[in-house]
Amino acid sequence: MTKAFHYHDGQLHAEEVAVASLADRVGTPFYLYSAGAMEAAYSRFSGALVAQGLDALVCYAVKANPHLAVIATFARLGAGADVVSEGELRRALAVGVPAEKIVFAGVGKTAAELAFALDAGILQFNVESMEELRLLNRIALDKGVKAPVSVRVNPDVDARTHAKITTGKAENKFGIGYDEAGDVLREARDLPGIEVGGLATHIGSQITELEPFEAAFIRVAALFSEQRQAGLPLRRLDLGGGLGIAYEKEDLPCPEDYAAVVARTVGHLDVPLIFEPGRHLVGQAGLLVSRVLYVKHGRSRHFLILDAGMNDLMRPALYDAWHDILPLEEPATAELIPFDVVGPICETGDLFAEGRPLPPLEAGDLVAFASAGAYSASMASTYNSRLPAPEVMVRGARWEVIRPRPSYEEMMRSEKLPDWLL
């Protein structure tokens, strides 16, 4: 648990608010975010870069948690935004992120998205293919402007993270191959609708060691120096994000160690740097709160059946991801029972934890999934026609429902029957 989530008088609190009191008011399941935890994570990350004397712009990776209140929390601290769709771009603009602090990444930007971002006046496009570069050039020429571009380089470095969230190896779909980057940069320089600004890289998410970062940054710094000496006007470097968080109390690198690697590998370039942390800023700032529906004792297994399902929290089913499970009432006994923690979805894969040692729990008890601030609510669905979980944010003793639970009528309102069924 972070300092924002702690037991006080035997009850789990989010900052100064008893989580159980919110469950009574909001109903379960629901997501709960600590604004203070987000602010502390941002301040530590950005502060570590400043302490190394780096000229750094921190752009929050919106995909981690795209809620307007989350983006706005970072925007008020001076953060920019890293977006991968027009929808995310519109969200960032809506809460006041300056366009000149927004980076547009992603391998599949459409012509409409490129045009919208050009009109918005964003800081840069991280271009990931020659085809995208040429399309962007045509759109910029039609508008009579130049598109600011950084070429995303795939350094062919193994991030040693989960296979589904690694992005920096040669076989991944992301970026332009290291050996082809020079050719792409030279073509970009010669395109009349393109303004080449720099290089970008991002090798994956939930990276738990510093060595992959160091290897990637060394390669990209060498390419940057080589291309700048060849006359290309490179003036900034985007190093992406990926620094992991502790889900199982792992001993992971801290922002200060990460910043030291950055300074050691690219500091000599003496150019502005862009960073795009997402999970690192919001992951440990969120909980998913759920209620026990039934305790089912089988012949060889004990099942804890919750009112939250894989539609609410997809990460365990998708990645075999671990989330600590915390009783909202501090356990009065050291006794632990190995529970399979499951949800109500009609899928065997609706499994949060297998054989997880937990205190004795009964129907009606409340539990919280820790480290659920990133890639959790954003990946949720209405599978089995279940209502989306509401989202709540706390700051000190104040709290606010920032996304209410819709009614069934509201959930169905976006659908319509064809004429022949009326």
JSON list of N, CA and C in Angstrom, two decimals, residues 135-192:
[
{"chain": "A", "resi": 135, "resn": "LEU", "atom": "N", "xyz": [1.83, 10.33, -45.39]},
{"chain": "A", "resi": 135, "resn": "LEU", "atom": "CA", "xyz": [0.45, 10.77, -45.24]},
{"chain": "A", "resi": 135, "resn": "LEU", "atom": "C", "xyz": [0.40, 12.09, -44.47]},
{"chain": "A", "resi": 136, "resn": "LEU", "atom": "N", "xyz": [1.16, 12.20, -43.40]},
{"chain": "A", "resi": 136, "resn": "LEU", "atom": "CA", "xyz": [1.19, 13.41, -42.62]},
{"chain": "A", "resi": 136, "resn": "LEU", "atom": "C", "xyz": [1.70, 14.59, -43.46]},
{"chain": "A", "resi": 137, "resn": "ASN", "atom": "N", "xyz": [2.66, 14.33, -44.29]},
{"chain": "A", "resi": 137, "resn": "ASN", "atom": "CA", "xyz": [3.19, 15.38, -45.18]},
{"chain": "A", "resi": 137, "resn": "ASN", "atom": "C", "xyz": [2.09, 15.91, -46.10]},
{"chain": "A", "resi": 138, "resn": "ARG", "atom": "N", "xyz": [1.31, 15.00, -46.70]},
{"chain": "A", "resi": 138, "resn": "ARG", "atom": "CA", "xyz": [0.24, 15.42, -47.61]},
{"chain": "A", "resi": 138, "resn": "ARG", "atom": "C", "xyz": [-0.82, 16.25, -46.88]},
{"chain": "A", "resi": 139, "resn": "ILE", "atom": "N", "xyz": [-1.18, 15.82, -45.68]},
{"chain": "A", "resi": 139, "resn": "ILE", "atom": "CA", "xyz": [-2.19, 16.55, -44.92]},
{"chain": "A", "resi": 139, "resn": "ILE", "atom": "C", "xyz": [-1.67, 17.93, -44.54]},
{"chain": "A", "resi": 140, "resn": "ALA", "atom": "N", "xyz": [-0.41, 18.00, -44.11]},
{"chain": "A", "resi": 140, "resn": "ALA", "atom": "CA", "xyz": [0.16, 19.29, -43.73]},
{"chain": "A", "resi": 140, "resn": "ALA", "atom": "C", "xyz": [0.22, 20.24, -44.92]},
{"chain": "A", "resi": 141, "resn": "LEU", "atom": "N", "xyz": [0.59, 19.72, -46.09]},
{"chain": "A", "resi": 141, "resn": "LEU", "atom": "CA", "xyz": [0.64, 20.57, -47.29]},
{"chain": "A", "resi": 141, "resn": "LEU", "atom": "C", "xyz": [-0.74, 21.09, -47.65]},
{"chain": "A", "resi": 142, "resn": "ASP", "atom": "N", "xyz": [-1.75, 20.24, -47.53]},
{"chain": "A", "resi": 142, "resn": "ASP", "atom": "CA", "xyz": [-3.12, 20.69, -47.81]},
{"chain": "A", "resi": 142, "resn": "ASP", "atom": "C", "xyz": [-3.55, 21.82, -46.88]},
{"chain": "A", "resi": 143, "resn": "LYS", "atom": "N", "xyz": [-3.02, 21.82, -45.67]},
{"chain": "A", "resi": 143, "resn": "LYS", "atom": "CA", "xyz": [-3.37, 22.83, -44.68]},
{"chain": "A", "resi": 143, "resn": "LYS", "atom": "C", "xyz": [-2.43, 24.03, -44.71]},
{"chain": "A", "resi": 144, "resn": "GLY", "atom": "N", "xyz": [-1.35, 23.93, -45.49]},
{"chain": "A", "resi": 144, "resn": "GLY", "atom": "CA", "xyz": [-0.39, 25.02, -45.56]},
{"chain": "A", "resi": 144, "resn": "GLY", "atom": "C", "xyz": [0.44, 25.19, -44.31]},
{"chain": "A", "resi": 145, "resn": "VAL", "atom": "N", "xyz": [0.72, 24.07, -43.62]},
{"chain": "A", "resi": 145, "resn": "VAL", "atom": "CA", "xyz": [1.52, 24.12, -42.39]},
{"chain": "A", "resi": 145, "resn": "VAL", "atom": "C", "xyz": [2.60, 23.05, -42.46]},
{"chain": "A", "resi": 146, "resn": "LYS", "atom": "N", "xyz": [3.50, 23.09, -41.49]},
{"chain": "A", "resi": 146, "resn": "LYS", "atom": "CA", "xyz": [4.50, 22.03, -41.34]},
{"chain": "A", "resi": 146, "resn": "LYS", "atom": "C", "xyz": [4.16, 21.22, -40.09]},
{"chain": "A", "resi": 147, "resn": "ALA", "atom": "N", "xyz": [4.25, 19.91, -40.22]},
{"chain": "A", "resi": 147, "resn": "ALA", "atom": "CA", "xyz": [3.95, 19.03, -39.09]},
{"chain": "A", "resi": 147, "resn": "ALA", "atom": "C", "xyz": [5.21, 18.75, -38.30]},
{"chain": "A", "resi": 148, "resn": "PRO", "atom": "N", "xyz": [5.22, 19.04, -36.99]},
{"chain": "A", "resi": 148, "resn": "PRO", "atom": "CA", "xyz": [6.40, 18.76, -36.16]},
{"chain": "A", "resi": 148, "resn": "PRO", "atom": "C", "xyz": [6.51, 17.26, -35.87]},
{"chain": "A", "resi": 149, "resn": "VAL", "atom": "N", "xyz": [7.65, 16.69, -36.19]},
{"chain": "A", "resi": 149, "resn": "VAL", "atom": "CA", "xyz": [7.80, 15.24, -36.17]},
{"chain": "A", "resi": 149, "resn": "VAL", "atom": "C", "xyz": [9.04, 14.82, -35.40]},
{"chain": "A", "resi": 150, "resn": "SER", "atom": "N", "xyz": [8.89, 13.77, -34.60]},
{"chain": "A", "resi": 150, "resn": "SER", "atom": "CA", "xyz": [10.02, 12.99, -34.10]},
{"chain": "A", "resi": 150, "resn": "SER", "atom": "C", "xyz": [9.84, 11.57, -34.61]},
{"chain": "A", "resi": 151, "resn": "VAL", "atom": "N", "xyz": [10.91, 10.96, -35.04]},
{"chain": "A", "resi": 151, "resn": "VAL", "atom": "CA", "xyz": [10.86, 9.60, -35.57]},
{"chain": "A", "resi": 151, "resn": "VAL", "atom": "C", "xyz": [11.05, 8.62, -34.42]},
{"chain": "A", "resi": 152, "resn": "ARG", "atom": "N", "xyz": [10.05, 7.73, -34.23]},
{"chain": "A", "resi": 152, "resn": "ARG", "atom": "CA", "xyz": [10.17, 6.73, -33.17]},
{"chain": "A", "resi": 152, "resn": "ARG", "atom": "C", "xyz": [11.05, 5.59, -33.63]},
{"chain": "A", "resi": 153, "resn": "VAL", "atom": "N", "xyz": [12.12, 5.37, -32.90]},
{"chain": "A", "resi": 153, "resn": "VAL", "atom": "CA", "xyz": [13.10, 4.34, -33.23]},
{"chain": "A", "resi": 153, "resn": "VAL", "atom": "C", "xyz": [12.86, 3.11, -32.36]},
{"chain": "A", "resi": 154, "resn": "ASN", "atom": "N", "xyz": [12.86, 1.96, -33.00]},
{"chain": "A", "resi": 154, "resn": "ASN", "atom": "CA", "xyz": [12.80, 0.70, -32.28]},
{"chain": "A", "resi": 154, "resn": "ASN", "atom": "C", "xyz": [14.24, 0.22, -32.08]},
{"chain": "A", "resi": 155, "resn": "PRO", "atom": "N", "xyz": [14.77, 0.28, -30.84]},
{"chain": "A", "resi": 155, "resn": "PRO", "atom": "CA", "xyz": [16.20, -0.01, -30.64]},
{"chain": "A", "resi": 155, "resn": "PRO", "atom": "C", "xyz": [16.53, -1.49, -30.57]},
{"chain": "A", "resi": 156, "resn": "ASP", "atom": "N", "xyz": [15.53, -2.36, -30.72]},
{"chain": "A", "resi": 156, "resn": "ASP", "atom": "CA", "xyz": [15.73, -3.81, -30.62]},
{"chain": "A", "resi": 156, "resn": "ASP", "atom": "C", "xyz": [16.38, -4.19, -29.29]},
{"chain": "A", "resi": 157, "resn": "VAL", "atom": "N", "xyz": [15.73, -3.73, -28.21]},
{"chain": "A", "resi": 157, "resn": "VAL", "atom": "CA", "xyz": [16.18, -4.03, -26.85]},
{"chain": "A", "resi": 157, "resn": "VAL", "atom": "C", "xyz": [15.05, -4.75, -26.13]},
{"chain": "A", "resi": 158, "resn": "ASP", "atom": "N", "xyz": [15.38, -5.85, -25.47]},
{"chain": "A", "resi": 158, "resn": "ASP", "atom": "CA", "xyz": [14.39, -6.61, -24.71]},
{"chain": "A", "resi": 158, "resn": "ASP", "atom": "C", "xyz": [14.15, -5.92, -23.37]},
{"chain": "A", "resi": 159, "resn": "ALA", "atom": "N", "xyz": [12.92, -5.46, -23.16]},
{"chain": "A", "resi": 159, "resn": "ALA", "atom": "CA", "xyz": [12.59, -4.76, -21.91]},
{"chain": "A", "resi": 159, "resn": "ALA", "atom": "C", "xyz": [12.43, -5.72, -20.74]},
{"chain": "A", "resi": 160, "resn": "ARG", "atom": "N", "xyz": [12.41, -7.03, -21.01]},
{"chain": "A", "resi": 160, "resn": "ARG", "atom": "CA", "xyz": [12.26, -8.06, -19.99]},
{"chain": "A", "resi": 160, "resn": "ARG", "atom": "C", "xyz": [11.01, -7.83, -19.14]},
{"chain": "A", "resi": 161, "resn": "THR", "atom": "N", "xyz": [9.93, -7.51, -19.84]},
{"chain": "A", "resi": 161, "resn": "THR", "atom": "CA", "xyz": [8.63, -7.36, -19.21]},
{"chain": "A", "resi": 161, "resn": "THR", "atom": "C", "xyz": [7.68, -8.37, -19.85]},
{"chain": "A", "resi": 162, "resn": "HIS", "atom": "N", "xyz": [6.40, -8.30, -19.54]},
{"chain": "A", "resi": 162, "resn": "HIS", "atom": "CA", "xyz": [5.41, -9.23, -20.10]},
{"chain": "A", "resi": 162, "resn": "HIS", "atom": "C", "xyz": [5.41, -9.10, -21.63]},
{"chain": "A", "resi": 163, "resn": "ALA", "atom": "N", "xyz": [5.31, -10.24, -22.32]},
{"chain": "A", "resi": 163, "resn": "ALA", "atom": "CA", "xyz": [5.40, -10.23, -23.78]},
{"chain": "A", "resi": 163, "resn": "ALA", "atom": "C", "xyz": [4.36, -9.34, -24.43]},
{"chain": "A", "resi": 164, "resn": "LYS", "atom": "N", "xyz": [3.21, -9.17, -23.79]},
{"chain": "A", "resi": 164, "resn": "LYS", "atom": "CA", "xyz": [2.14, -8.38, -24.41]},
{"chain": "A", "resi": 164, "resn": "LYS", "atom": "C", "xyz": [2.30, -6.88, -24.21]},
{"chain": "A", "resi": 165, "resn": "ILE", "atom": "N", "xyz": [3.30, -6.46, -23.42]},
{"chain": "A", "resi": 165, "resn": "ILE", "atom": "CA", "xyz": [3.50, -5.03, -23.21]},
{"chain": "A", "resi": 165, "resn": "ILE", "atom": "C", "xyz": [4.94, -4.61, -23.47]},
{"chain": "A", "resi": 166, "resn": "THR", "atom": "N", "xyz": [5.69, -5.45, -24.19]},
{"chain": "A", "resi": 166, "resn": "THR", "atom": "CA", "xyz": [7.01, -5.04, -24.64]},
{"chain": "A", "resi": 166, "resn": "THR", "atom": "C", "xyz": [6.89, -4.43, -26.03]},
{"chain": "A", "resi": 167, "resn": "THR", "atom": "N", "xyz": [7.60, -3.34, -26.28]},
{"chain": "A", "resi": 167, "resn": "THR", "atom": "CA", "xyz": [7.42, -2.61, -27.54]},
{"chain": "A", "resi": 167, "resn": "THR", "atom": "C", "xyz": [8.72, -2.27, -28.25]},
{"chain": "A", "resi": 168, "resn": "GLY", "atom": "N", "xyz": [9.87, -2.67, -27.68]},
{"chain": "A", "resi": 168, "resn": "GLY", "atom": "CA", "xyz": [11.14, -2.21, -28.23]},
{"chain": "A", "resi": 168, "resn": "GLY", "atom": "C", "xyz": [11.98, -3.27, -28.90]},
{"chain": "A", "resi": 169, "resn": "LYS", "atom": "N", "xyz": [11.39, -4.46, -29.18]},
{"chain": "A", "resi": 169, "resn": "LYS", "atom": "CA", "xyz": [12.14, -5.50, -29.89]},
{"chain": "A", "resi": 169, "resn": "LYS", "atom": "C", "xyz": [11.82, -5.43, -31.38]},
{"chain": "A", "resi": 170, "resn": "ALA", "atom": "N", "xyz": [12.73, -5.97, -32.18]},
{"chain": "A", "resi": 170, "resn": "ALA", "atom": "CA", "xyz": [12.60, -5.86, -33.63]},
{"chain": "A", "resi": 170, "resn": "ALA", "atom": "C", "xyz": [11.31, -6.48, -34.14]},
{"chain": "A", "resi": 171, "resn": "GLU", "atom": "N", "xyz": [10.81, -7.53, -33.46]},
{"chain": "A", "resi": 171, "resn": "GLU", "atom": "CA", "xyz": [9.60, -8.20, -33.95]},
{"chain": "A", "resi": 171, "resn": "GLU", "atom": "C", "xyz": [8.32, -7.50, -33.50]},
{"chain": "A", "resi": 172, "resn": "ASN", "atom": "N", "xyz": [8.41, -6.48, -32.67]},
{"chain": "A", "resi": 172, "resn": "ASN", "atom": "CA", "xyz": [7.23, -5.73, -32.26]},
{"chain": "A", "resi": 172, "resn": "ASN", "atom": "C", "xyz": [6.78, -4.78, -33.37]},
{"chain": "A", "resi": 173, "resn": "LYS", "atom": "N", "xyz": [5.50, -4.39, -33.31]},
{"chain": "A", "resi": 173, "resn": "LYS", "atom": "CA", "xyz": [4.93, -3.56, -34.36]},
{"chain": "A", "resi": 173, "resn": "LYS", "atom": "C", "xyz": [5.31, -2.10, -34.25]},
{"chain": "A", "resi": 174, "resn": "PHE", "atom": "N", "xyz": [5.98, -1.74, -33.16]},
{"chain": "A", "resi": 174, "resn": "PHE", "atom": "CA", "xyz": [6.18, -0.32, -32.86]},
{"chain": "A", "resi": 174, "resn": "PHE", "atom": "C", "xyz": [7.48, 0.22, -33.43]},
{"chain": "A", "resi": 175, "resn": "GLY", "atom": "N", "xyz": [7.43, 1.47, -33.88]},
{"chain": "A", "resi": 175, "resn": "GLY", "atom": "CA", "xyz": [8.63, 2.19, -34.25]},
{"chain": "A", "resi": 175, "resn": "GLY", "atom": "C", "xyz": [9.26, 1.75, -35.57]},
{"chain": "A", "resi": 176, "resn": "ILE", "atom": "N", "xyz": [10.33, 2.45, -35.91]},
{"chain": "A", "resi": 176, "resn": "ILE", "atom": "CA", "xyz": [11.09, 2.20, -37.13]},
{"chain": "A", "resi": 176, "resn": "ILE", "atom": "C", "xyz": [12.41, 1.54, -36.76]},
{"chain": "A", "resi": 177, "resn": "GLY", "atom": "N", "xyz": [12.77, 0.51, -37.49]},
{"chain": "A", "resi": 177, "resn": "GLY", "atom": "CA", "xyz": [13.98, -0.24, -37.18]},
{"chain": "A", "resi": 177, "resn": "GLY", "atom": "C", "xyz": [15.20, 0.66, -37.05]},
{"chain": "A", "resi": 178, "resn": "TYR", "atom": "N", "xyz": [16.06, 0.30, -36.12]},
{"chain": "A", "resi": 178, "resn": "TYR", "atom": "CA", "xyz": [17.25, 1.12, -35.83]},
{"chain": "A", "resi": 178, "resn": "TYR", "atom": "C", "xyz": [18.07, 1.38, -37.08]},
{"chain": "A", "resi": 179, "resn": "ASP", "atom": "N", "xyz": [18.24, 0.38, -37.91]},
{"chain": "A", "resi": 179, "resn": "ASP", "atom": "CA", "xyz": [19.08, 0.53, -39.11]},
{"chain": "A", "resi": 179, "resn": "ASP", "atom": "C", "xyz": [18.40, 1.32, -40.21]},
{"chain": "A", "resi": 180, "resn": "GLU", "atom": "N", "xyz": [17.06, 1.43, -40.16]},
{"chain": "A", "resi": 180, "resn": "GLU", "atom": "CA", "xyz": [16.34, 2.18, -41.18]},
{"chain": "A", "resi": 180, "resn": "GLU", "atom": "C", "xyz": [16.07, 3.63, -40.77]},
{"chain": "A", "resi": 181, "resn": "ALA", "atom": "N", "xyz": [16.33, 3.96, -39.51]},
{"chain": "A", "resi": 181, "resn": "ALA", "atom": "CA", "xyz": [15.94, 5.28, -39.00]},
{"chain": "A", "resi": 181, "resn": "ALA", "atom": "C", "xyz": [16.63, 6.41, -39.75]},
{"chain": "A", "resi": 182, "resn": "GLY", "atom": "N", "xyz": [17.88, 6.22, -40.11]},
{"chain": "A", "resi": 182, "resn": "GLY", "atom": "CA", "xyz": [18.59, 7.28, -40.84]},
{"chain": "A", "resi": 182, "resn": "GLY", "atom": "C", "xyz": [17.93, 7.61, -42.16]},
{"chain": "A", "resi": 183, "resn": "ASP", "atom": "N", "xyz": [17.51, 6.58, -42.90]},
{"chain": "A", "resi": 183, "resn": "ASP", "atom": "CA", "xyz": [16.85, 6.81, -44.20]},
{"chain": "A", "resi": 183, "resn": "ASP", "atom": "C", "xyz": [15.53, 7.55, -44.00]},
{"chain": "A", "resi": 184, "resn": "VAL", "atom": "N", "xyz": [14.78, 7.17, -42.97]},
{"chain": "A", "resi": 184, "resn": "VAL", "atom": "CA", "xyz": [13.51, 7.83, -42.71]},
{"chain": "A", "resi": 184, "resn": "VAL", "atom": "C", "xyz": [13.74, 9.28, -42.31]},
{"chain": "A", "resi": 185, "resn": "LEU", "atom": "N", "xyz": [14.72, 9.53, -41.50]},
{"chain": "A", "resi": 185, "resn": "LEU", "atom": "CA", "xyz": [15.03, 10.91, -41.09]},
{"chain": "A", "resi": 185, "resn": "LEU", "atom": "C", "xyz": [15.40, 11.77, -42.30]},
{"chain": "A", "resi": 186, "resn": "ARG", "atom": "N", "xyz": [16.19, 11.21, -43.19]},
{"chain": "A", "resi": 186, "resn": "ARG", "atom": "CA", "xyz": [16.60, 12.00, -44.37]},
{"chain": "A", "resi": 186, "resn": "ARG", "atom": "C", "xyz": [15.41, 12.28, -45.28]},
{"chain": "A", "resi": 187, "resn": "GLU", "atom": "N", "xyz": [14.51, 11.29, -45.44]},
{"chain": "A", "resi": 187, "resn": "GLU", "atom": "CA", "xyz": [13.32, 11.56, -46.25]},
{"chain": "A", "resi": 187, "resn": "GLU", "atom": "C", "xyz": [12.44, 12.60, -45.57]},
{"chain": "A", "resi": 188, "resn": "ALA", "atom": "N", "xyz": [12.31, 12.50, -44.25]},
{"chain": "A", "resi": 188, "resn": "ALA", "atom": "CA", "xyz": [11.50, 13.46, -43.52]},
{"chain": "A", "resi": 188, "resn": "ALA", "atom": "C", "xyz": [12.04, 14.88, -43.68]},
{"chain": "A", "resi": 189, "resn": "ARG", "atom": "N", "xyz": [13.35, 15.02, -43.66]},
{"chain": "A", "resi": 189, "resn": "ARG", "atom": "CA", "xyz": [13.97, 16.34, -43.83]},
{"chain": "A", "resi": 189, "resn": "ARG", "atom": "C", "xyz": [13.63, 16.94, -45.18]},
{"chain": "A", "resi": 190, "resn": "ASP", "atom": "N", "xyz": [13.48, 16.10, -46.19]},
{"chain": "A", "resi": 190, "resn": "ASP", "atom": "CA", "xyz": [13.25, 16.60, -47.55]},
{"chain": "A", "resi": 190, "resn": "ASP", "atom": "C", "xyz": [11.77, 16.78, -47.90]},
{"chain": "A", "resi": 191, "resn": "LEU", "atom": "N", "xyz": [10.88, 16.36, -47.03]},
{"chain": "A", "resi": 191, "resn": "LEU", "atom": "CA", "xyz": [9.45, 16.52, -47.28]},
{"chain": "A", "resi": 191, "resn": "LEU", "atom": "C", "xyz": [9.04, 17.94, -46.90]},
{"chain": "A", "resi": 192, "resn": "PRO", "atom": "N", "xyz": [8.37, 18.66, -47.80]},
{"chain": "A", "resi": 192, "resn": "PRO", "atom": "CA", "xyz": [8.08, 20.08, -47.54]},
{"chain": "A", "resi": 192, "resn": "PRO", "atom": "C", "xyz": [7.05, 20.33, -46.44]}
]
